[in-house]
PDB file of C-alpha atoms in Angstrom:
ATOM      1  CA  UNK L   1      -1.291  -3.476  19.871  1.00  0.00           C
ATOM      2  CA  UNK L   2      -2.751  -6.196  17.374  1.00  0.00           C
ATOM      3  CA  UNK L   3      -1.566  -9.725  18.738  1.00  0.00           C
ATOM      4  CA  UNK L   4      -2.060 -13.490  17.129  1.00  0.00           C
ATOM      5  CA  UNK L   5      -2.109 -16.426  18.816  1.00  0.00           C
ATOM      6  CA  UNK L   6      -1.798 -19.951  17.132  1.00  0.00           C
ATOM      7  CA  UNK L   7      -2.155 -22.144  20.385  1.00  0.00           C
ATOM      8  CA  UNK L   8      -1.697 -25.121  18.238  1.00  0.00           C
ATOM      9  CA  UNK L   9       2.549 -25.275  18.153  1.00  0.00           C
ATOM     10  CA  UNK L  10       2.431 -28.408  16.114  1.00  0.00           C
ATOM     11  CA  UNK L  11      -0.621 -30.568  13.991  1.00  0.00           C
ATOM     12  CA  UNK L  12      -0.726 -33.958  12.458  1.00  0.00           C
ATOM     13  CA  UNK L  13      -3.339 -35.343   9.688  1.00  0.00           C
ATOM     14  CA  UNK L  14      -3.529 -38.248   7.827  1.00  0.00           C
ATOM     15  CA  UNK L  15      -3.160 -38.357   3.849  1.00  0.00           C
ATOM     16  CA  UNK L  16      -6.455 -37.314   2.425  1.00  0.00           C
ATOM     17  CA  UNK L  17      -7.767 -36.316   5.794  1.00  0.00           C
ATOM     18  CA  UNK L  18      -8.981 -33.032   7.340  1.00  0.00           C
ATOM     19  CA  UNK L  19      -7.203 -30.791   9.038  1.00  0.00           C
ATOM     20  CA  UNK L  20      -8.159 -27.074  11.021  1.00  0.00           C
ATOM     21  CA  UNK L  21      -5.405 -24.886  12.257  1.00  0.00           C
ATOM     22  CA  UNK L  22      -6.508 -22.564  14.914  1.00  0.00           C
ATOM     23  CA  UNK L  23      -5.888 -18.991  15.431  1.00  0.00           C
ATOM     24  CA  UNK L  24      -7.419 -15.714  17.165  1.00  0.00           C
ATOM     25  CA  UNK L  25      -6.490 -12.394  17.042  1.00  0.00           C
ATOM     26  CA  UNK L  26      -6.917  -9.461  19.100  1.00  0.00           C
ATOM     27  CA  UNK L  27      -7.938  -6.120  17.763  1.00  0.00           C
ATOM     28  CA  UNK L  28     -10.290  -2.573  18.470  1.00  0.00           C
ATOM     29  CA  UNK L  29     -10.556  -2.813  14.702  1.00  0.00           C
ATOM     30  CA  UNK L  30     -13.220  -3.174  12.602  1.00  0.00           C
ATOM     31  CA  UNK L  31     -11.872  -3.298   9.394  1.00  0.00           C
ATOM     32  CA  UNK L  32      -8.705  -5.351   8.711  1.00  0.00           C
ATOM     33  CA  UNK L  33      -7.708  -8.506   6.584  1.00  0.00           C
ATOM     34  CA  UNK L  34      -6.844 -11.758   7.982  1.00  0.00           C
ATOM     35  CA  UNK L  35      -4.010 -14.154   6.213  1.00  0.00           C
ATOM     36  CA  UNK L  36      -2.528 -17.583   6.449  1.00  0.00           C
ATOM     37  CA  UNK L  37       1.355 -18.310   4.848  1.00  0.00           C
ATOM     38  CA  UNK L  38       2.696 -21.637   4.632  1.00  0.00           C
ATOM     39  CA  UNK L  39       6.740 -21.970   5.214  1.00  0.00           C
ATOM     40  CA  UNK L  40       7.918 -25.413   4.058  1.00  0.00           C
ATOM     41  CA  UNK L  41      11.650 -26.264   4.942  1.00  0.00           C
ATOM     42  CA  UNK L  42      12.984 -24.297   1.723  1.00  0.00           C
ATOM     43  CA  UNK L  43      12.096 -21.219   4.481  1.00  0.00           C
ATOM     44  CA  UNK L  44       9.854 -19.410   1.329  1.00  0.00           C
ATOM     45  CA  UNK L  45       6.594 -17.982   2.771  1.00  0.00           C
ATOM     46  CA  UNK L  46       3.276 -18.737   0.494  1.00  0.00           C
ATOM     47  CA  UNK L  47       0.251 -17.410   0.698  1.00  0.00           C
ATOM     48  CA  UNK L  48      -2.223 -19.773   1.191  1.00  0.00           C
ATOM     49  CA  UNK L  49      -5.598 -17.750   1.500  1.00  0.00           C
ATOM     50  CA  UNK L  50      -6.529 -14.358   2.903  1.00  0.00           C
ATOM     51  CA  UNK L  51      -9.999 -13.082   3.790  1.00  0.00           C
ATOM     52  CA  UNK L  52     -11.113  -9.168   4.596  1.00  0.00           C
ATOM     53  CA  UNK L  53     -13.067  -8.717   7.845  1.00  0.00           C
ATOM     54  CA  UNK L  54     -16.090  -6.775   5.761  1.00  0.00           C
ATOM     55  CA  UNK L  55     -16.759  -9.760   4.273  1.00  0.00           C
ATOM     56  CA  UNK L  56     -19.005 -12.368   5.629  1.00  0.00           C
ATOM     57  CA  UNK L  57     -18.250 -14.749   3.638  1.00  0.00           C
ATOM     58  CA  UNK L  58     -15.149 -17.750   4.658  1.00  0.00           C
ATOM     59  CA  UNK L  59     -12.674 -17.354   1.794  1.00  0.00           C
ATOM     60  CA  UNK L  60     -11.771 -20.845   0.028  1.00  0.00           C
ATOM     61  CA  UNK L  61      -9.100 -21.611  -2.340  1.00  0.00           C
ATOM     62  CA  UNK L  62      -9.150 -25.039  -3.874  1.00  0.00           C
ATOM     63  CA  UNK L  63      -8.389 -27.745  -0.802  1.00  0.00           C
ATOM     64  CA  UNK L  64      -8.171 -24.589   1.745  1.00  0.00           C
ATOM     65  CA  UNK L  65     -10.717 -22.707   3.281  1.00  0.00           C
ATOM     66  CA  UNK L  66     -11.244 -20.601   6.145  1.00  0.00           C
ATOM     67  CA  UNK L  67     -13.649 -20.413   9.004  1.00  0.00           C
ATOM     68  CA  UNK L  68     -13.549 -16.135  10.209  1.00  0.00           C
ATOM     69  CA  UNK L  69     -16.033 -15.534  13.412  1.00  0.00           C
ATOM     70  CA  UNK L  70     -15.996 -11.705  13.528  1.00  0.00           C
ATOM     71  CA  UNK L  71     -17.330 -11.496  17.142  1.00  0.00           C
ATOM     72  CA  UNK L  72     -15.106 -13.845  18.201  1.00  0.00           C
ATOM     73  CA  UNK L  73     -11.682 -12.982  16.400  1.00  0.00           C
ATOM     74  CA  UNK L  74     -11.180 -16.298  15.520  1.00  0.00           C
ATOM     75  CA  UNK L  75      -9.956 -17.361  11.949  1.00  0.00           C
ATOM     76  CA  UNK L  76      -9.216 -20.752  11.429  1.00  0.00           C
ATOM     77  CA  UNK L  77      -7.930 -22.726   8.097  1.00  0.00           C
ATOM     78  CA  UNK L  78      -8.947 -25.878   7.186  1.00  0.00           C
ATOM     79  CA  UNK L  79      -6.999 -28.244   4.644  1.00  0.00           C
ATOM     80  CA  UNK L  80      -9.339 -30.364   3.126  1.00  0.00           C
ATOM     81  CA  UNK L  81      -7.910 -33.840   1.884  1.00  0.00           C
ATOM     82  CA  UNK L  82      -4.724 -33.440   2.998  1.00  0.00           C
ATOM     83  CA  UNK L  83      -1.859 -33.893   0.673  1.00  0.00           C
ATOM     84  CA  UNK L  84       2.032 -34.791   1.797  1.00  0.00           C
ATOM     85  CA  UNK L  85       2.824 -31.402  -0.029  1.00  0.00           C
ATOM     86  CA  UNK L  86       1.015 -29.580   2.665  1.00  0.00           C
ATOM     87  CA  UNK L  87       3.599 -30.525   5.137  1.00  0.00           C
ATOM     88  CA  UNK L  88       4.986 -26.815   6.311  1.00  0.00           C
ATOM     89  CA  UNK L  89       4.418 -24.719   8.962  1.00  0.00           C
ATOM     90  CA  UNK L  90       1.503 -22.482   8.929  1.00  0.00           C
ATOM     91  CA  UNK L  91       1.520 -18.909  10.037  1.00  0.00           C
ATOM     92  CA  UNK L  92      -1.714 -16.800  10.816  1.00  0.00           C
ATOM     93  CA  UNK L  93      -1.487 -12.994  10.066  1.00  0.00           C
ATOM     94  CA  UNK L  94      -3.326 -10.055  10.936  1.00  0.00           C
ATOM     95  CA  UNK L  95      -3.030  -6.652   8.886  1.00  0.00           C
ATOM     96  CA  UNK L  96      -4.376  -3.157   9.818  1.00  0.00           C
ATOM     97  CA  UNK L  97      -1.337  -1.016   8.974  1.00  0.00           C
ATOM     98  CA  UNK L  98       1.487  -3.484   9.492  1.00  0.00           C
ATOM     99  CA  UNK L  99       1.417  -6.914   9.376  1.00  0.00           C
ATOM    100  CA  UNK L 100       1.105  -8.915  12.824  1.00  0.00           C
ATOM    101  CA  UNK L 101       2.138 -12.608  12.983  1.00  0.00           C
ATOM    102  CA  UNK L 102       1.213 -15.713  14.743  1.00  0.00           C
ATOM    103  CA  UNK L 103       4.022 -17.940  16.510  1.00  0.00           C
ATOM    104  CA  UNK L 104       2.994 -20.904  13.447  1.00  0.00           C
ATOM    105  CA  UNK L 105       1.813 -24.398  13.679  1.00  0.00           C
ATOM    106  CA  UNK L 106       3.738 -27.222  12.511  1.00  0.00           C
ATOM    107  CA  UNK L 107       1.788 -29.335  10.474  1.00  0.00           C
ATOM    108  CA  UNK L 108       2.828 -32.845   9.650  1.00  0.00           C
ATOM    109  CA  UNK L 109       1.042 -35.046   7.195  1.00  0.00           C
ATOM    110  CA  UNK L 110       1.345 -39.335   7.997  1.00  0.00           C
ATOM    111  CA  UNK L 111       1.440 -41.099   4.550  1.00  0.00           C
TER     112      UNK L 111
ATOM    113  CA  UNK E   1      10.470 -13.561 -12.605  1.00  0.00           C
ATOM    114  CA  UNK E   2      12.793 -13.719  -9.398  1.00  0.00           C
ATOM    115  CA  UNK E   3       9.994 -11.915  -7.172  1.00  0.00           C
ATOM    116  CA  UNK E   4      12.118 -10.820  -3.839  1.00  0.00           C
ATOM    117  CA  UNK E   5      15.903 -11.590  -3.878  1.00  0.00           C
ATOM    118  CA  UNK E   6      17.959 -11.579  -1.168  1.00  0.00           C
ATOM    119  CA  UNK E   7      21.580 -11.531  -0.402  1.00  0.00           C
ATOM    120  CA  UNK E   8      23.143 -13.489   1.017  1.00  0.00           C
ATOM    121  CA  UNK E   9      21.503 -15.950   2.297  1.00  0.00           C
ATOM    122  CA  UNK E  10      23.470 -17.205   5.366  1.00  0.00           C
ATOM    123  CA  UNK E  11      25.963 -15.501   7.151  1.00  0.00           C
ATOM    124  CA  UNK E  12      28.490 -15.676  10.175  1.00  0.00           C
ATOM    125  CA  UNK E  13      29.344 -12.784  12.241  1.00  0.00           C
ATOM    126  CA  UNK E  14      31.312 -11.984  15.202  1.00  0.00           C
ATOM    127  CA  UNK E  15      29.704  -9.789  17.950  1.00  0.00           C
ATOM    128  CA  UNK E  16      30.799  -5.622  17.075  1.00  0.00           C
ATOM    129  CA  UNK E  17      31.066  -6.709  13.372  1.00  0.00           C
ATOM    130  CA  UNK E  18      28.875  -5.266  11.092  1.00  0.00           C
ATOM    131  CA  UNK E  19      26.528  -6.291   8.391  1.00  0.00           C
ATOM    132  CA  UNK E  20      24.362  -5.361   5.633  1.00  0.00           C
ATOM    133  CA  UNK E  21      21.567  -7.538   4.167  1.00  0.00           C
ATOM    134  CA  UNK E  22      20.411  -6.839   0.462  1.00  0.00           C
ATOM    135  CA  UNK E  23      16.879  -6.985  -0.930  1.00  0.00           C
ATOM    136  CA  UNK E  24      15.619  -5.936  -4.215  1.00  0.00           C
ATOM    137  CA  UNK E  25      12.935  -6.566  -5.963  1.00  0.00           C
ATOM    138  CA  UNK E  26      11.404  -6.598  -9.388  1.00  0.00           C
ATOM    139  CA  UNK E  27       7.802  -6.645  -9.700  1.00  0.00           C
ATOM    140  CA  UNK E  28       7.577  -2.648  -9.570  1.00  0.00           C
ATOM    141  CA  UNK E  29       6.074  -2.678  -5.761  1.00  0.00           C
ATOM    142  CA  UNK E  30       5.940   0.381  -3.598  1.00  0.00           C
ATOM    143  CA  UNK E  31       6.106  -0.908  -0.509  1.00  0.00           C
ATOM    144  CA  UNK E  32       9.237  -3.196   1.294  1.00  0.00           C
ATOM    145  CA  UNK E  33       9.571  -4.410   4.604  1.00  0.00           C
ATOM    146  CA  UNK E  34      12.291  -6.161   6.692  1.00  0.00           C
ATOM    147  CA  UNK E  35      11.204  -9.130   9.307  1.00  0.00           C
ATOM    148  CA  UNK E  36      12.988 -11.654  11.623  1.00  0.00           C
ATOM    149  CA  UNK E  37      12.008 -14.722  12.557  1.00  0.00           C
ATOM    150  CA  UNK E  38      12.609 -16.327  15.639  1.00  0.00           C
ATOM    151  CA  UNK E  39      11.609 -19.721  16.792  1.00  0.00           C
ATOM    152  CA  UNK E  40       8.165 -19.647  18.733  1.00  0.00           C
ATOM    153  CA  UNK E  41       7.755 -16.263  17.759  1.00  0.00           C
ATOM    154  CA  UNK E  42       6.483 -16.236  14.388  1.00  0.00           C
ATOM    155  CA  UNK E  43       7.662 -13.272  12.155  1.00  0.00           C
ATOM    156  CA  UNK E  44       8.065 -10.084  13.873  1.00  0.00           C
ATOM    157  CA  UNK E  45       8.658  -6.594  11.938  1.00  0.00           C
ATOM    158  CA  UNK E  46      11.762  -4.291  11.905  1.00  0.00           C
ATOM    159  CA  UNK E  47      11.286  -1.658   9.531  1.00  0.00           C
ATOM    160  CA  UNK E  48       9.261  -0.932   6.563  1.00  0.00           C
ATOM    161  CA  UNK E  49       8.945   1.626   3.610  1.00  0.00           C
ATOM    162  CA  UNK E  50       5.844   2.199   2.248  1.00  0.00           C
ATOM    163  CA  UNK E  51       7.036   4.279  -0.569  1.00  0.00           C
ATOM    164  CA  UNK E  52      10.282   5.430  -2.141  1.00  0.00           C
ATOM    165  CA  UNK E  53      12.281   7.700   0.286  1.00  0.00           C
ATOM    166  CA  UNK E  54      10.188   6.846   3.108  1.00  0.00           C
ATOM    167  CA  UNK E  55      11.199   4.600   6.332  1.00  0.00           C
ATOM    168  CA  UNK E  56       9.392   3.692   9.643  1.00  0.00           C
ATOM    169  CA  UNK E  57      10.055   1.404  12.427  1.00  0.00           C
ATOM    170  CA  UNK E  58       8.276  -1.814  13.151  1.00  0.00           C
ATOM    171  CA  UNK E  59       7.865  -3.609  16.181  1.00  0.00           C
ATOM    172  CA  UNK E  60      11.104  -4.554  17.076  1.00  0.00           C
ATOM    173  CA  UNK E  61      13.771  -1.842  15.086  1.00  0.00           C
ATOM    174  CA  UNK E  62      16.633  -1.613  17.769  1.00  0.00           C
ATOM    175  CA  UNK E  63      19.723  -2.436  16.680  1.00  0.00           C
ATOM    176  CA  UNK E  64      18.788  -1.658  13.062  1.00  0.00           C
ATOM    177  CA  UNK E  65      18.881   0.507  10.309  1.00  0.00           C
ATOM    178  CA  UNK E  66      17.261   0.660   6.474  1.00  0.00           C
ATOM    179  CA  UNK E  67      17.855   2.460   3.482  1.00  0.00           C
ATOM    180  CA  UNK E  68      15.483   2.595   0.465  1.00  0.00           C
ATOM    181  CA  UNK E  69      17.794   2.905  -2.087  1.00  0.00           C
ATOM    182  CA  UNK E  70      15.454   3.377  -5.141  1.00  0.00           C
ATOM    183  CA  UNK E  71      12.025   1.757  -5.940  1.00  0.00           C
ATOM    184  CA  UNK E  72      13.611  -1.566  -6.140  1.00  0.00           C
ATOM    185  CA  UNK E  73      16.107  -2.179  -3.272  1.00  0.00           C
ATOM    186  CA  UNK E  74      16.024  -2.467   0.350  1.00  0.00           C
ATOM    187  CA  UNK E  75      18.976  -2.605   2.463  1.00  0.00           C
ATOM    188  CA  UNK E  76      19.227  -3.693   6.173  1.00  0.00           C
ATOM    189  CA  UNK E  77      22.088  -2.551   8.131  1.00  0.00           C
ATOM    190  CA  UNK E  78      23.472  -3.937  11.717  1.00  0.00           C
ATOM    191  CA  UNK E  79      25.707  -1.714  12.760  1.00  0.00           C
ATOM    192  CA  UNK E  80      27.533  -3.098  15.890  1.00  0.00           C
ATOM    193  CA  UNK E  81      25.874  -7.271  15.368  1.00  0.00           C
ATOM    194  CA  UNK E  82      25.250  -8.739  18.771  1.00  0.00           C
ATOM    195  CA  UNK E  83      23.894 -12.675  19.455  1.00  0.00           C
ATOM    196  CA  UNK E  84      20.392 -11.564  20.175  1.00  0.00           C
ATOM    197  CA  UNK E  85      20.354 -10.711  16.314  1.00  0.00           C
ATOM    198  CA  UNK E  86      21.059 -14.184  15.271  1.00  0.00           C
ATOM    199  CA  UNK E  87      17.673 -14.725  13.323  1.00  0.00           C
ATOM    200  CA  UNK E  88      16.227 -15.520  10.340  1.00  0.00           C
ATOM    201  CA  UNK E  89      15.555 -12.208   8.387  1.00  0.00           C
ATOM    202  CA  UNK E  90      13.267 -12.142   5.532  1.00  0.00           C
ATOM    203  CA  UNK E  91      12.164  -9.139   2.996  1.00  0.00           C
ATOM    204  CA  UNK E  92       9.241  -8.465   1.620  1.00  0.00           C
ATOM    205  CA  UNK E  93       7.480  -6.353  -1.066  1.00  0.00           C
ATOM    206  CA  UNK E  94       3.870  -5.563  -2.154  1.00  0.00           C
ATOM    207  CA  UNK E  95       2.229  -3.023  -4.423  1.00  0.00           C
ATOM    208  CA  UNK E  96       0.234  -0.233  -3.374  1.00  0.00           C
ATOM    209  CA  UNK E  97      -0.594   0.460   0.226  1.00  0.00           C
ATOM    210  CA  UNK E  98      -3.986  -1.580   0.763  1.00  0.00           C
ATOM    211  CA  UNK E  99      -3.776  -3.472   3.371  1.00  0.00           C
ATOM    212  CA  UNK E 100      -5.708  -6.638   1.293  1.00  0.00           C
ATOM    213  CA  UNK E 101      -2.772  -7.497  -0.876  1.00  0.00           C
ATOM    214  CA  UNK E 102      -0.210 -10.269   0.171  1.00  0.00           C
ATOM    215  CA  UNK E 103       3.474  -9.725   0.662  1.00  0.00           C
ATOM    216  CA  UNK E 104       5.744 -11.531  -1.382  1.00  0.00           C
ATOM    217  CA  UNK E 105       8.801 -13.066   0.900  1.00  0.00           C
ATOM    218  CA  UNK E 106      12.044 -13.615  -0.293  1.00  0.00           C
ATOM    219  CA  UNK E 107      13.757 -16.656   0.585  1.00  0.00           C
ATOM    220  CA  UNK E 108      15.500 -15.750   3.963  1.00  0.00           C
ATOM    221  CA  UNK E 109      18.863 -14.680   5.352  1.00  0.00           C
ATOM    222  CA  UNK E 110      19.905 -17.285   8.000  1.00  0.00           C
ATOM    223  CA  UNK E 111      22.297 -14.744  10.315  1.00  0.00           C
ATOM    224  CA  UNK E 112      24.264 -15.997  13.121  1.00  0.00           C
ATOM    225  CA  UNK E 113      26.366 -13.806  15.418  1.00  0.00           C
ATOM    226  CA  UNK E 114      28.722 -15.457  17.778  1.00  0.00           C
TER     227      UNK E 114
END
């Protein structure tokens, strides 16, 4: 079975800093696709970026990218200039057939 | 566009009661699924349907049951509720079966049993 670990449980950053959210995965799979959701308090899950495992390349969108180490099963996000907005938490997700997900990191961002 | 709507979205039960949690969705997608969330566990999955008249169990389906009534709706059903089900459930839909597109979550059924 696929697991995901987030061994951060909760984060804090600093308006307009930078911020990485850990998470790695265990899998016998080669080809899967990795995601990260954000939850704020209204409970609604977002999709903040998502990245297939065939591709070398770290996905970005906008202020978010992500740093995926194949070999290591290791996908990390990083929030670049860190807005109050991006106060949630953040779940990591793995997806071969189903979708497997991470326990979440709380993220808090200090004005 | 409401996306994934679910009803209702909190909800007090007594233990041997039962329950049944709506979903339906309008963006034409294939596949549904039905999670809970616990806290420190992250979101864990009860059933699923990939397709219209299909179900299949997730990780955690005991205590469950799902209908796919059509295309659009997705219907979660505790027969006999008991306090370990007091969750957060959420539905979800996507299109197609590849496993690169997102689900779309709807908002979240807060259920406690007593």
């Amino acid at each position: 079975a696929q697991t995901v670990t987030q061994s951060q449980p909760e984060m804090s950053v600093q308006e307009a800093e930078t911020v990485t959210l850990s998470c790695t995965y265990d899998t016998s799979e080669s080809d899967y696709y990795l995601f990260w959701y954000k939850q704020p308090p209204s409970r609604q899950m977002i999709l903040v970026i998502r990245q297939e495992a065939y591709k070398q390349q770290n996905a970005t969108e906008n202020r978010f990218s992500v740093n995926f180490q194949k070999a290591a099963k290791s996908f990390s996000l990083k929030i670049s200039d860190s807005q109050l907005g991006d106060a949630a938490m953040y779940f990591c997700a793995y997806r071969r057939n189903d979708m497997r997900f991470g326990a979440g990191t709380r993220l808090t961002v200090k004005p | 566009n409401a996306g994934v709507t679910q009803t209702p979205k909190f909800q007090v039960l007594k233990t041997g009661q039962s329950m049944t949690l709506q979903c339906a969705q309008d963006m034409n997608h294939n596949s549904m699924y039905w999670y809970r969330q616990d806290p420190g566990m992250g979101l864990r999955l009860i059933y699923y349907s990939a397709s219209e008249g299909t179900t299949d169990k997730g990780e955690v389906p005991n205590g469950y049951n799902v209908s796919r009534l059509n295309k659009r709706e997705f219907s979660l059903r505790l027969e006999s509720a008991a306090p370990s089900q007091t969750s957060v459930y959420f539905c979800a839909s996507k299109t197609g079966t590849k496993s690169n597109q997102p689900q779309h979550f709807g908002d979240g059924t807060r259920l406690s049993i007593l």
